[in-house]
Amino acid sequence: MNKPTSLLVFFAFLIVSPNVLLPILQPPVTAAALPLYTNSRWIVDETGRRVKLACVNWVSHLKPMVAEGLSKQPLDVISKQIVSMGFNCVRLTWAVFMVTNHSLASMTVRHSFQSLGLLDSLAGFQLNNPSLLDLPLIKVFQVVVSNLANNNVMVILDNHVSKAGWCCSKCDGNGFFGDRYFNPDLWLQGLTAMATMFNGTTNVVGMSLRNELRGFNQNTRDWYRYMQKGAETVHAANPDVLVILSGLSFDNDLSFLRKQRVKLTFNGKLVFEVHWYAFTNGNVWESGNPNQVCGGIVNNVMKKAGFLLEQGWPLFVSEFGVDQRGTNVNDNRFLNCFFGVAAELDWDWALWSLVGSYYMKSGVFGVEEVYGMLDYDWSHTRNSSFLQRLSTLQTPFQGPGVSDVRPYKVLFHPSTGLCVQREVLKEETVISLGSCSESEAAWSYTTQKTLELKETYFCLQADDGSLGKPAKLGVFCSDDTSKWEMISDSKMHLSSKLINGSRVCLDIDSNNAVVTNPCKCLSRDHTCDPGSQWFKIIDSTRATGNKHKKSS
Ligand SMILES: *[C@@H]1O[C@H](CO)[C@@H](O)[C@H](O)[C@H]1NC(C)=O
Ligand SMILES: *[C@@H]1O[C@H](CO)[C@@H](O)[C@H](O)[C@H]1NC(C)=O
Ligand SMILES: *[C@@H]1O[C@H](CO)[C@@H](O)[C@H](O)[C@H]1NC(C)=O
C-alpha cells in the first residue's frame, strides 16, 4: 500500500529543486506579538491587533503517536509547506496517554512503528527524519512544536483522545468524562503535563481541552464541572495560552451556554470551538434543495454555536473540510455555503486537515486522506484551486487593528473565493471576479438597495437586454435594474428585476465574467446546484491595493 519508490523519486527531486514544491500564494504573514488574548469576539495579540487563526489540523494522536507525514518528508519541509500554503497556525492533536503513561512517553518512534508493524513508515522515517527516529515520542512532539516555532507558526495543542487512535465514535470509550478510557483525573493530569511542558513556549498560543465530547454519558452538568476545572488547571500551569472549550454532540452543540455561563477565575483567554462538516447532517446537501439546506443548516449552526459571536466570545471553527477531489456532491454544496458564512462572520478556523496520508488509520497502513491539503506523498498541494479559495479566508476582513480603512462591502463569491470588481480591459470597463482586497472590489450597499462602487458615482446594474448579459456599471441608479436584494432560502442570491418585472440573479459565466441569469434552484429542485449564483455581501476593513494606479 505504501509506495516506497516514490519517496526516492521525490528525494531526488528535492535535491534538484527545493523551491518548486509549492507556489507561494501568500506573502509571509508578519508575526503576531504573542501571547494572544481575547477582546470580545476577537482574538488579539499583545498590541490589541486582531490575529485571525487560519490553522490546519496536523494529526499526532493516532496509534503511533507521531505527527503524521514524517516518513514522507523532512519535518522542516512540512513546516515550510504549511507556511507557503498561507496557514499561520497548526492545531496539533495529542492523546492523554502519551503524556500520562511513562512507558508510552518514553517509547521511541522506532519502537512505536515496530510494535505496530509499520516497517514501510519506519524506512521512510529513517530516510526523511533520521535524527528523530530514536527519540522518545514525547520528545518528537516537542521537536515538532519547536520546528513550527522556527517557522513562525503558532500551535494549538488539541487533546483529541485519551487512548491513541482514530476519533470519534459514540462508543469508543473516549467520548465523555467517565467513559472507559476517559478518566477525568488522568485527563487533568495530562492537561497539566502539556501546559507545563509548553509554559514559556511562545508559539503555543492555545489549548483545546478536549475534542468532540459525545456519547451516551454526555450531560451539561459534568460539562461545566470538568471543563471549568480543566480550564483552571491549564491556566494555573500556563497562563499564556488561550483556553478553548468544545461543545457536546461531537462539538456541534454549545447551545447550553445561552442559559449558563462558564465561570472562571481569569478572563481574556476563553474561546469556544465548534465543528462543522457536510456529513454532520448526513447526506442532506445532496438529497435536498441546496438553497433550503444551506439556509436551514446555517440557522441551526447559529443557534447551536454562532450566537456566541453575538454574545462577545471568539468562536473557533476548529474542524471543517471536504473531499478535495471535488467528486463528492454533498461536500461541494456544503463548502459553497460554509465559505459564505465563514467570510461573513470572519471567524477563526482550522481546516481538517494537513495530512496527505496516515502511517496507519484504524488498522490499515498508508491510508490516503482525501480531505488533506497535501497529496499522498506530502510533496504537493492536493488541489490548488481549493487552496486558492481558502486563501481568501486566511486573512481577516474585520476586527481591531486590521487597518484604518473605513468599513466597506465586498461581494464575495464562495465557489471561486473571489470578489466582484470593476476591471478595465483595453479601455473597456467590465465587471469581473478578482481579489477581495482591491479598491476596485470595494462597494457600499445603500438603503435604496443599490450597490455603489466606492468613491465613484457608479452603481451595479443588470443589463436590461437578453439574459446571460454581463452586469454593468451605470450612473442612473434609481430604476429596478439597479436595486439588489439577497433572496432565496439561502439568502445568497443577489437579485434584481428587469424593467419588464422579471427577476434575474447575479451569476458568473465560464470566463468568470459577472453576468445576470434566471435565478437557479429557487424551487424545491434538489438536482440543480446554485453555487455559481451564491454571493455574500460582507463587511470589510481590509486595506485595499489599487492595481490600476500604475496604468492610469
Ligand atoms: C501504559 O502503556 C503500556 C503500553 O501500551 C501498557 O502496557 C500499560 O498498561 C499502560 N499503563 C497504564 C498505567 O495504563
Ligand atoms: C511558567 O513560566 C513562567 C515564565 O515564563 C514562570 O514565571 C511561571 O512560574 C511558570 N509557571 C509554572 C506553573 O511553571
Ligand atoms: C479540485 O477541486 C475542484 C473543485 O472541486 C475540482 O473540480 C478539481 O477536479 C479538483 N482537482 C483535483 C486535482 O483534484
XYZ file of C-alpha atoms and ligand atoms in Angstrom:
594
model
C 0.000 0.000 0.000
C 2.839 2.367 0.721
C 4.722 3.483 -2.324
C 8.362 3.275 -1.228
C 9.824 4.087 -4.643
C 8.096 7.430 -4.861
C 9.977 8.523 -1.753
C 13.255 8.105 -3.566
C 11.971 9.795 -6.671
C 10.803 12.724 -4.675
C 14.003 12.863 -2.683
C 15.961 13.289 -5.917
C 13.530 15.983 -6.984
C 14.107 17.808 -3.711
C 17.845 17.965 -4.244
C 17.474 19.366 -7.722
C 14.861 21.925 -6.947
C 13.900 22.703 -3.388
C 11.868 25.778 -4.280
C 9.302 24.402 -6.642
C 7.469 22.391 -4.006
C 4.535 24.724 -3.808
C 3.551 28.015 -5.303
C 3.941 30.858 -2.843
C 0.442 32.257 -2.733
C 0.781 34.418 0.320
C 3.396 36.876 1.420
C 4.895 35.856 4.767
C 2.489 36.867 7.487
C 4.035 39.304 9.918
C 4.419 37.528 13.212
C 1.919 38.426 15.910
C 3.072 39.831 19.230
C 2.359 36.809 21.421
C 0.726 35.740 23.689
C -2.823 36.047 22.458
C -5.847 37.369 24.314
C -9.496 37.825 23.587
C -11.246 41.135 23.095
C -14.958 40.480 22.806
C -15.372 38.096 19.864
C -11.874 38.736 18.508
C -8.587 37.060 19.249
C -5.944 39.757 19.533
C -2.230 39.968 20.137
C -0.353 41.812 22.846
C -0.761 45.097 20.952
C -4.538 44.614 20.696
C -4.458 43.885 16.973
C -6.608 41.099 15.638
C -4.891 37.789 14.914
C -7.059 35.563 12.757
C -6.332 31.907 13.399
C -6.054 30.310 9.972
C -4.958 26.874 11.076
C -4.620 23.419 9.661
C -5.065 20.273 11.746
C -1.941 18.152 11.985
C -2.719 14.711 13.342
C -0.471 13.265 16.042
C -2.964 11.271 18.108
C -3.214 8.007 16.154
C -1.732 4.743 17.432
C 1.903 5.528 16.528
C 1.585 8.867 18.442
C 3.883 10.547 15.956
C 2.943 13.608 13.890
C 1.861 12.209 10.529
C 3.921 12.600 7.372
C 7.404 12.388 8.836
C 8.005 9.198 6.869
C 7.287 11.163 3.697
C 9.103 14.488 4.150
C 11.628 16.094 6.476
C 9.962 17.948 9.329
C 11.220 21.336 8.232
C 9.936 20.798 4.697
C 6.452 20.096 6.055
C 6.534 23.180 8.292
C 7.570 25.305 5.344
C 4.772 23.849 3.230
C 2.304 24.889 5.925
C 3.655 28.433 5.737
C 3.717 28.559 1.958
C 0.081 27.446 1.860
C -0.730 30.538 3.920
C -1.627 28.952 7.266
C -0.408 30.810 10.338
C -1.181 28.074 12.809
C -1.433 24.342 13.415
C -3.948 22.534 15.587
C -1.715 19.709 16.753
C -3.562 16.721 18.195
C -2.364 14.554 21.079
C -3.539 11.639 23.206
C -3.627 11.848 27.016
C -1.841 8.518 27.470
C 1.179 9.810 25.550
C 1.906 12.126 28.481
C 0.441 10.241 31.446
C 1.838 6.798 30.701
C 5.579 6.874 31.157
C 6.231 3.770 29.122
C 4.434 5.367 26.141
C 6.036 8.797 26.566
C 9.496 7.287 26.643
C 8.940 4.882 23.754
C 10.993 5.767 20.674
C 9.496 6.321 17.237
C 11.376 3.262 16.039
C 9.843 1.122 18.761
C 6.361 2.553 18.217
C 6.462 1.798 14.473
C 7.972 -1.643 15.065
C 5.367 -2.618 17.613
C 2.638 -1.782 15.088
C 4.423 -3.479 12.193
C 4.815 -0.170 10.309
C 8.017 -1.123 8.544
C 7.480 0.990 5.420
C 6.834 4.033 7.588
C 9.913 3.231 9.616
C 12.062 3.076 6.469
C 10.602 6.359 5.220
C 11.126 7.991 8.581
C 14.749 6.809 8.629
C 15.237 8.422 5.238
C 13.490 11.729 5.951
C 13.951 12.320 9.655
C 16.789 10.082 10.824
C 17.655 12.278 13.806
C 14.184 11.820 15.298
C 13.875 8.060 14.905
C 15.386 7.095 18.244
C 13.887 9.913 20.269
C 11.024 9.286 22.708
C 7.539 10.071 21.399
C 7.084 12.997 23.760
C 10.380 14.478 22.647
C 9.386 14.208 18.973
C 6.160 16.039 19.801
C 8.265 18.841 21.337
C 10.587 18.925 18.340
C 7.589 19.330 16.008
C 6.321 22.265 18.076
C 9.742 23.871 18.109
C 10.216 23.431 14.374
C 6.869 25.135 13.820
C 8.128 27.927 16.097
C 11.238 28.296 13.946
C 8.910 28.785 11.008
C 6.741 31.323 12.822
C 3.772 29.016 13.003
C 1.501 29.227 16.043
C 0.331 25.998 17.674
C -2.903 24.999 19.363
C -2.458 21.831 21.366
C -5.606 19.783 20.939
C -6.329 16.961 23.341
C -8.061 14.732 20.848
C -8.482 11.433 22.742
C -7.236 9.622 25.846
C -6.260 6.325 24.257
C -4.452 6.892 20.980
C -6.402 6.005 17.853
C -8.794 7.335 15.217
C -11.555 9.502 16.639
C -14.568 9.692 17.064
C -17.490 7.415 17.709
C -20.098 7.384 20.456
C -18.814 4.172 21.981
C -15.026 4.333 21.581
C -14.537 4.908 25.315
C -13.045 8.367 24.697
C -16.247 10.361 24.325
C -17.119 11.810 27.705
C -15.905 12.113 31.278
C -16.209 8.727 32.893
C -16.115 6.698 29.670
C -13.900 3.621 29.664
C -10.660 5.434 28.755
C -11.709 8.911 29.791
C -10.798 9.207 33.434
C -11.253 12.893 34.370
C -8.349 12.899 36.830
C -5.972 11.400 34.318
C -7.195 13.941 31.784
C -6.446 16.794 34.216
C -3.014 15.290 34.828
C -2.439 15.185 31.095
C -3.530 18.808 30.662
C -1.209 19.898 33.468
C 1.688 17.998 31.959
C 1.140 19.510 28.492
C 0.510 23.032 29.745
C 3.600 22.886 31.965
C 5.768 21.418 29.234
C 4.969 24.349 26.958
C 4.810 27.097 29.564
C 7.175 29.731 28.167
C 6.993 28.321 24.614
C 5.661 31.423 22.900
C 4.287 29.872 19.727
C 1.984 27.584 21.718
C -0.886 30.046 21.824
C -3.802 27.871 22.856
C -5.000 24.559 24.220
C -8.166 22.792 23.110
C -9.125 20.963 26.278
C -10.907 18.037 24.659
C -12.059 17.211 21.171
C -15.690 16.381 20.301
C -17.325 15.492 23.620
C -20.047 12.977 22.878
C -21.763 9.722 23.622
C -24.292 8.195 25.963
C -22.791 9.741 29.086
C -22.704 13.330 27.874
C -24.511 15.851 30.048
C -24.191 19.564 30.735
C -23.671 19.242 34.497
C -20.426 17.340 34.031
C -19.527 19.553 31.099
C -19.429 22.646 33.363
C -17.856 20.776 36.226
C -14.932 19.333 34.289
C -14.424 21.935 31.606
C -14.179 24.674 34.229
C -11.753 22.521 36.209
C -9.739 21.795 33.075
C -9.618 25.470 32.175
C -8.369 26.453 35.636
C -5.843 23.630 35.605
C -4.386 24.709 32.277
C -4.368 28.362 33.260
C -2.553 27.636 36.521
C 0.188 25.775 34.690
C 0.400 28.109 31.719
C -1.340 31.473 31.983
C -0.342 32.473 28.445
C -2.473 30.052 26.427
C -5.994 30.591 25.175
C -8.275 28.020 26.755
C -10.530 26.517 24.099
C -13.701 24.621 25.000
C -15.506 22.153 22.776
C -19.264 21.600 22.828
C -21.337 18.453 23.180
C -22.577 16.068 20.468
C -19.289 15.866 18.560
C -18.688 19.566 19.150
C -21.798 20.570 17.242
C -23.678 21.971 20.204
C -22.831 24.839 22.530
C -26.427 25.999 22.891
C -26.463 25.260 26.642
C -24.208 28.323 27.100
C -27.230 30.539 26.479
C -28.573 29.532 29.859
C -25.436 29.258 31.918
C -22.071 30.938 31.521
C -18.726 29.353 32.130
C -17.343 30.618 35.445
C -13.607 31.113 35.591
C -11.219 32.986 37.860
C -9.438 34.565 34.890
C -10.582 36.408 31.791
C -9.404 37.426 28.347
C -8.431 33.850 27.467
C -11.634 31.929 26.809
C -12.509 30.702 23.307
C -15.160 28.224 22.170
C -14.748 25.751 19.347
C -17.259 24.124 17.029
C -17.008 21.540 14.236
C -18.970 21.615 11.021
C -18.788 19.112 8.177
C -21.188 18.208 5.384
C -21.650 14.776 6.945
C -22.668 16.404 10.244
C -26.072 16.437 8.520
C -25.736 13.143 6.707
C -26.471 13.389 3.027
C -28.923 16.304 3.024
C -26.752 18.581 0.912
C -27.044 16.139 -1.940
C -30.588 14.918 -1.341
C -32.147 18.323 -0.670
C -32.504 21.653 -2.396
C -29.192 23.440 -1.755
C -30.834 26.813 -1.012
C -33.154 25.304 1.565
C -30.460 23.124 3.069
C -27.940 25.946 3.333
C -30.496 28.312 4.846
C -31.761 25.730 7.335
C -28.393 24.446 8.450
C -26.825 27.883 8.822
C -29.767 28.819 11.043
C -29.121 25.760 13.125
C -25.376 26.365 13.397
C -26.104 29.928 14.527
C -28.479 28.628 17.196
C -26.106 25.955 18.388
C -22.851 27.910 18.273
C -22.805 31.062 16.133
C -24.755 33.027 18.741
C -21.581 33.098 20.838
C -20.069 35.642 18.451
C -23.022 37.959 19.080
C -22.522 37.417 22.804
C -18.917 38.528 22.521
C -16.970 35.261 22.550
C -14.490 34.118 19.918
C -15.726 31.044 18.049
C -13.001 28.873 16.566
C -14.307 26.513 13.876
C -11.598 24.038 14.696
C -12.660 21.379 12.192
C -14.256 21.592 8.770
C -13.161 20.144 5.478
C -14.157 18.373 2.305
C -13.060 15.694 -0.090
C -10.699 17.838 -2.102
C -11.001 15.763 -5.257
C -14.221 17.644 -5.911
C -16.207 14.480 -6.621
C -18.413 14.480 -3.526
C -21.564 16.487 -4.335
C -22.608 16.607 -0.675
C -19.242 18.134 0.247
C -19.154 20.530 -2.719
C -22.517 22.073 -1.951
C -21.706 22.307 1.745
C -18.438 24.076 1.011
C -20.042 26.895 -1.001
C -22.435 27.541 1.851
C -19.722 27.194 4.507
C -17.318 29.582 2.749
C -20.097 32.179 2.527
C -20.733 32.066 6.273
C -17.034 31.836 7.142
C -16.342 35.009 5.154
C -19.358 36.831 6.537
C -18.711 36.006 10.180
C -14.949 36.102 9.663
C -14.433 33.533 12.379
C -11.188 31.780 13.279
C -10.805 28.300 11.843
C -8.743 25.146 11.417
C -9.101 23.050 8.301
C -9.210 19.274 8.546
C -6.500 18.516 7.629
C -2.867 18.817 6.590
C -2.420 15.082 6.271
C -1.869 13.586 2.806
C -1.760 10.036 4.167
C -1.597 8.300 7.542
C 1.028 5.841 8.759
C -1.929 3.740 9.855
C -5.590 4.567 10.298
C -7.967 2.144 12.004
C -5.536 -0.709 11.435
C -4.937 -0.026 7.737
C -1.446 1.024 6.624
C -0.742 4.032 4.413
C -4.319 5.315 4.131
C -4.758 8.320 1.864
C -6.573 11.342 3.339
C -8.613 12.944 0.571
C -9.557 15.771 2.959
C -5.851 16.592 3.299
C -4.142 19.723 1.949
C -1.164 17.656 0.840
C -1.118 14.753 -1.569
C -0.302 11.149 -0.722
C 3.444 11.763 -0.719
C 3.183 15.024 1.209
C 5.024 16.691 -1.656
C 2.416 18.896 -3.343
C -0.834 20.657 -2.590
C -3.635 18.204 -3.304
C -5.836 20.777 -5.028
C -4.520 24.233 -5.831
C -7.954 25.608 -6.715
C -9.207 24.598 -3.274
C -6.241 26.401 -1.723
C -6.947 29.442 -3.884
C -10.478 29.616 -2.496
C -9.344 29.030 1.047
C -6.662 31.701 0.839
C -9.258 34.493 0.767
C -10.264 33.440 4.275
C -6.727 33.270 5.642
C -6.541 36.975 6.392
C -9.082 38.945 8.403
C -11.811 41.040 6.804
C -12.607 42.808 10.054
C -11.538 43.280 13.652
C -9.390 45.537 15.789
C -6.360 46.971 14.038
C -6.931 45.200 10.713
C -6.410 48.579 9.028
C -7.562 52.171 9.424
C -9.695 51.977 6.290
C -13.368 52.901 6.702
C -15.680 49.870 6.510
C -16.882 48.924 3.056
C -18.589 45.922 1.468
C -17.221 43.226 -0.744
C -19.379 40.942 -2.871
C -17.838 37.596 -2.050
C -18.323 34.618 -4.358
C -17.690 31.429 -2.340
C -17.354 28.998 -5.220
C -14.292 30.858 -6.504
C -13.155 32.616 -3.326
C -13.103 35.844 -5.358
C -14.983 39.126 -5.189
C -16.937 41.218 -7.679
C -14.783 44.016 -9.014
C -14.509 46.635 -11.709
C -11.891 45.830 -14.248
C -10.669 47.932 -17.118
C -9.749 45.794 -20.092
C -8.429 47.679 -23.113
C -10.246 50.851 -22.051
C -13.483 48.946 -21.638
C -14.934 48.639 -18.162
C -16.180 45.188 -17.234
C -17.471 43.595 -14.056
C -15.451 40.525 -13.219
C -14.185 38.487 -10.296
C -10.892 39.294 -8.655
C -9.082 39.685 -5.368
C -11.216 40.736 -2.397
C -8.516 43.173 -1.310
C -8.567 45.564 -4.277
C -10.018 49.057 -4.144
C -11.938 48.104 -7.300
C -13.784 45.474 -5.221
C -14.962 47.932 -2.532
C -18.672 48.737 -2.618
C -21.303 50.345 -0.482
C -24.770 48.912 -0.117
C -27.210 51.771 0.225
C -30.579 51.970 1.919
C -32.094 52.194 -1.589
C -30.536 48.746 -2.154
C -28.110 49.966 -4.758
C -24.537 48.724 -4.857
C -22.195 51.619 -5.449
C -18.563 51.268 -6.299
C -16.784 53.116 -3.506
C -15.639 56.638 -4.263
C -17.431 56.704 -7.603
C -20.939 57.529 -8.826
C -21.275 54.135 -10.455
C -23.762 51.511 -9.396
C -24.084 47.871 -10.355
C -26.835 47.204 -12.903
C -28.399 44.262 -14.628
C -28.321 44.782 -18.379
C -31.939 45.094 -19.397
C -31.459 43.194 -22.605
C -31.393 39.457 -23.035
C -30.302 37.105 -20.274
C -26.713 35.983 -19.828
C -25.552 39.559 -20.489
C -22.666 40.987 -18.469
C -23.601 43.069 -15.456
C -22.598 46.690 -15.945
C -21.953 49.960 -14.162
C -24.355 52.841 -14.609
C -24.888 56.326 -13.218
C -28.700 56.481 -13.250
C -29.300 54.285 -10.263
C -32.967 54.687 -9.467
C -34.651 52.014 -11.612
C -35.238 48.375 -10.711
C -32.200 47.077 -12.581
C -30.031 48.907 -10.021
C -31.702 47.501 -6.909
C -30.186 44.354 -5.465
C -31.622 42.082 -2.812
C -30.425 38.889 -1.197
C -33.133 36.334 -1.959
C -33.937 32.597 -1.767
C -33.868 30.333 1.278
C -30.082 30.567 1.381
C -30.200 34.378 1.154
C -27.213 34.031 -1.119
C -28.696 35.101 -4.458
C -28.053 38.724 -5.387
C -31.108 39.514 -7.362
C -32.603 42.460 -9.230
C -35.542 42.941 -11.571
C -35.569 43.883 -15.198
C -37.869 46.686 -16.374
C -40.405 44.083 -17.521
C -40.554 42.781 -13.952
C -38.706 39.502 -14.444
C -36.229 38.537 -11.758
C -32.586 37.887 -12.529
C -29.663 36.808 -10.388
C -26.009 37.666 -10.481
C -24.025 34.748 -11.878
C -20.680 34.052 -13.443
C -20.022 32.629 -16.869
C -17.309 30.187 -17.851
C -14.743 33.011 -18.100
C -15.537 34.279 -14.587
C -17.258 37.323 -16.070
C -20.144 38.541 -13.917
C -23.456 38.207 -15.751
C -27.168 38.063 -14.958
C -29.213 34.916 -15.478
C -32.505 33.423 -14.372
C -32.190 32.541 -10.671
C -31.304 28.895 -10.075
C -32.894 26.380 -7.725
C -35.375 28.701 -6.057
C -37.948 25.900 -6.053
C -37.513 22.563 -4.311
C -35.399 21.050 -7.014
C -32.567 19.047 -5.490
C -30.849 18.161 -8.731
C -29.651 21.681 -9.506
C -26.671 23.455 -7.988
C -26.956 27.213 -7.478
C -23.277 27.537 -6.423
C -22.266 29.886 -9.246
C -25.043 32.299 -8.157
C -24.177 32.355 -4.490
C -22.708 35.614 -3.207
C -22.389 37.286 0.178
C -22.295 40.984 0.904
C -19.567 41.178 3.502
C -18.181 43.894 5.752
C -14.518 44.523 5.212
C -11.904 46.895 6.532
C -9.031 45.268 4.703
C -6.528 47.743 3.330
C -7.065 47.737 -0.407
C -4.427 47.668 -3.082
C -5.030 49.619 -6.254
C -3.906 47.700 -9.266
C -4.971 50.399 -11.725
C -2.960 53.209 -10.134
C 0.102 52.423 -12.174
C -1.563 52.434 -15.564
C -3.951 55.347 -15.104
C 0.993 2.164 29.527
O 1.134 1.751 28.183
C 1.614 0.415 28.063
C 1.930 0.170 26.606
O 0.784 0.361 25.791
C 0.575 -0.532 28.620
O 1.006 -1.866 28.509
C 0.316 -0.169 30.073
O -0.734 -0.966 30.571
C -0.014 1.278 30.222
N -0.026 1.644 31.631
C -1.073 2.209 32.205
C -0.900 2.547 33.640
O -2.098 2.477 31.594
C 5.511 29.497 33.627
O 6.594 30.236 33.104
C 6.766 31.486 33.694
C 7.902 32.184 32.978
O 7.688 32.122 31.593
C 7.094 31.346 35.178
O 7.193 32.608 35.770
C 5.979 30.552 35.835
O 6.335 30.274 37.160
C 5.737 29.247 35.107
N 4.574 28.613 35.670
C 4.592 27.361 36.077
C 3.323 26.874 36.712
O 5.536 26.633 35.932
C -10.004 20.409 -7.277
O -11.313 20.778 -6.905
C -12.108 21.190 -7.989
C -13.378 21.795 -7.457
O -13.985 20.993 -6.522
C -12.322 20.016 -8.914
O -13.136 20.365 -9.987
C -10.967 19.547 -9.403
O -11.109 18.413 -10.207
C -10.058 19.219 -8.222
N -8.724 18.955 -8.703
C -8.029 17.895 -8.308
C -6.638 17.807 -8.829
O -8.491 17.052 -7.571
